[in-house]
Amino acid sequence: MKKISLLLMVLFMAFMSQAQSHKIVFQVTSADTLVHKAVLKQLEHIFILAPDAKVEVVCHGPGLSMLVKEKSIVQPKVHEMSEKGVAFVACEFSMKERNVTKDQILTDAGTVKGGIIEIATKQEQGWAYIKAGF
């Protein structure tokens, strides 16, 4: 009986290690709206294949425009993906350089002090890194 219990425990732990959800951080540095649309399409595909994935989209430099209310053409999709748990964040350094206030950022997005450090931190925590673009 102990051998069966031990075997079941080992099998359960092996199954649980396979059931880990994906953790993905996207870097958006382009103001190109085609890139913004492509990122959101990729997010849709991720949630079809891995509905429990953890995803963060970090926008900095020219990519900040994806999250600026007056410039973003993907606001409805950002809202839809944030409802699925995607975190969208704007780099505060990029905001300062471009004179963008927190009030100008989409309500479905947050901010981080530095986009690069946010991405590096996520990678150190085991997140996969994806550079958005073509």
Coordinates of C-alpha atoms in Angstrom, one line a residue:
M1 CA 0.0 0.0 0.0
K2 CA 2.9 2.4 0.8
K3 CA 4.4 1.7 -2.6
I4 CA 1.2 2.5 -4.4
S5 CA 0.8 5.7 -2.3
L6 CA 4.4 6.7 -3.1
L7 CA 3.9 6.0 -6.8
L8 CA 0.7 8.0 -6.9
M9 CA 2.4 10.9 -5.2
V10 CA 5.3 10.9 -7.7
L11 CA 2.9 10.7 -10.6
F12 CA 0.8 13.6 -9.2
M13 CA 4.0 15.8 -8.8
A14 CA 5.1 15.0 -12.3
F15 CA 1.7 16.0 -13.6
M16 CA 1.7 19.2 -11.6
S17 CA 5.1 20.2 -13.0
Q18 CA 3.7 19.7 -16.5
A19 CA 0.6 21.8 -15.7
Q20 CA 2.6 25.0 -15.0
S21 CA 1.1 28.0 -16.8
H22 CA 3.2 30.1 -19.2
K23 CA 4.6 33.5 -18.1
I24 CA 5.3 35.8 -20.9
V25 CA 6.5 39.4 -21.0
F26 CA 6.2 41.4 -24.3
Q27 CA 8.3 44.4 -25.0
V28 CA 6.7 47.1 -27.2
T29 CA 9.1 49.8 -28.4
S30 CA 7.5 50.7 -31.8
A31 CA 4.9 53.4 -32.5
D32 CA 3.8 51.4 -35.5
T33 CA 0.1 50.6 -35.1
L34 CA 0.6 47.5 -37.1
V35 CA 2.9 46.2 -34.4
H36 CA 0.3 47.1 -31.8
K37 CA -2.4 45.2 -33.6
A38 CA 0.0 42.2 -34.1
V39 CA 0.8 42.1 -30.4
L40 CA -2.9 41.9 -29.5
K41 CA -3.5 39.2 -32.1
Q42 CA -0.6 37.2 -30.6
L43 CA -2.3 37.6 -27.2
E44 CA -5.5 36.2 -28.5
H45 CA -3.6 33.2 -29.8
I46 CA -1.8 32.7 -26.5
F47 CA -5.1 32.5 -24.6
I48 CA -6.6 30.0 -27.1
L49 CA -3.7 27.7 -26.5
A50 CA -2.9 28.5 -22.9
P51 CA -5.9 30.1 -21.2
D52 CA -4.2 30.3 -17.8
A53 CA -1.1 32.1 -19.1
K54 CA 0.3 35.1 -17.2
V55 CA 1.2 37.9 -19.6
E56 CA 2.5 41.4 -19.2
V57 CA 3.0 44.0 -22.0
V58 CA 5.6 46.6 -21.3
C59 CA 5.5 49.7 -23.5
H60 CA 8.3 52.2 -23.6
G61 CA 10.0 54.6 -25.9
P62 CA 7.9 55.1 -29.0
G63 CA 5.9 52.1 -28.0
L64 CA 4.3 54.1 -25.3
S65 CA 1.8 55.4 -27.9
M66 CA 0.0 52.0 -27.7
L67 CA -1.2 53.0 -24.2
V68 CA -1.8 56.8 -24.7
K69 CA -5.5 57.5 -24.8
E70 CA -5.3 60.1 -27.6
K71 CA -2.9 58.0 -29.8
S72 CA -3.9 54.3 -29.2
I73 CA -6.0 52.7 -31.9
V74 CA -6.2 49.4 -30.0
Q75 CA -8.1 50.6 -26.9
P76 CA -11.0 48.1 -27.1
K77 CA -8.6 45.1 -27.6
V78 CA -6.4 46.3 -24.7
H79 CA -9.5 46.4 -22.5
E80 CA -10.6 42.9 -23.7
M81 CA -7.1 41.5 -23.0
S82 CA -6.9 43.2 -19.6
E83 CA -10.2 41.5 -18.7
K84 CA -8.4 38.2 -19.4
G85 CA -5.7 39.2 -17.0
V86 CA -3.0 40.7 -19.3
A87 CA -1.1 43.5 -17.5
F88 CA -0.3 46.5 -19.7
V89 CA 2.3 48.8 -18.3
A90 CA 3.8 52.1 -19.4
C91 CA 7.4 53.1 -18.6
E92 CA 7.4 56.3 -16.4
F93 CA 10.8 57.3 -17.8
S94 CA 9.3 57.3 -21.3
M95 CA 6.2 59.1 -20.1
K96 CA 8.4 61.9 -18.6
E97 CA 10.5 62.2 -21.8
R98 CA 7.3 62.5 -23.8
N99 CA 5.4 64.7 -21.3
V100 CA 2.7 62.1 -20.8
T101 CA 0.8 62.1 -17.5
K102 CA -0.8 59.1 -15.8
D103 CA -4.2 60.6 -16.7
Q104 CA -3.3 60.2 -20.4
I105 CA -2.6 56.5 -20.1
L106 CA -5.4 54.0 -20.8
T107 CA -7.5 53.2 -17.7
D108 CA -6.7 49.5 -18.4
A109 CA -3.0 50.1 -18.1
G110 CA -0.6 50.7 -15.2
T111 CA 2.9 52.2 -15.0
V112 CA 6.3 51.0 -13.9
K113 CA 9.3 53.1 -13.0
G114 CA 11.4 51.7 -15.8
G115 CA 10.4 49.5 -18.7
I116 CA 13.8 47.8 -19.2
I117 CA 14.1 47.0 -15.5
E118 CA 10.6 45.6 -15.4
I119 CA 11.4 43.3 -18.3
A120 CA 14.7 42.2 -16.8
T121 CA 13.0 41.5 -13.5
K122 CA 10.4 39.3 -15.2
Q123 CA 13.1 37.4 -17.0
E124 CA 15.0 36.8 -13.7
Q125 CA 11.7 35.4 -12.4
G126 CA 11.5 32.9 -15.2
W127 CA 9.2 34.7 -17.6
A128 CA 9.7 34.2 -21.3
Y129 CA 10.6 37.4 -23.3
I130 CA 9.1 38.4 -26.6
K131 CA 10.1 41.4 -28.5
A132 CA 7.1 42.8 -30.4
G133 CA 7.6 43.8 -34.0
F134 CA 8.3 42.5 -37.5

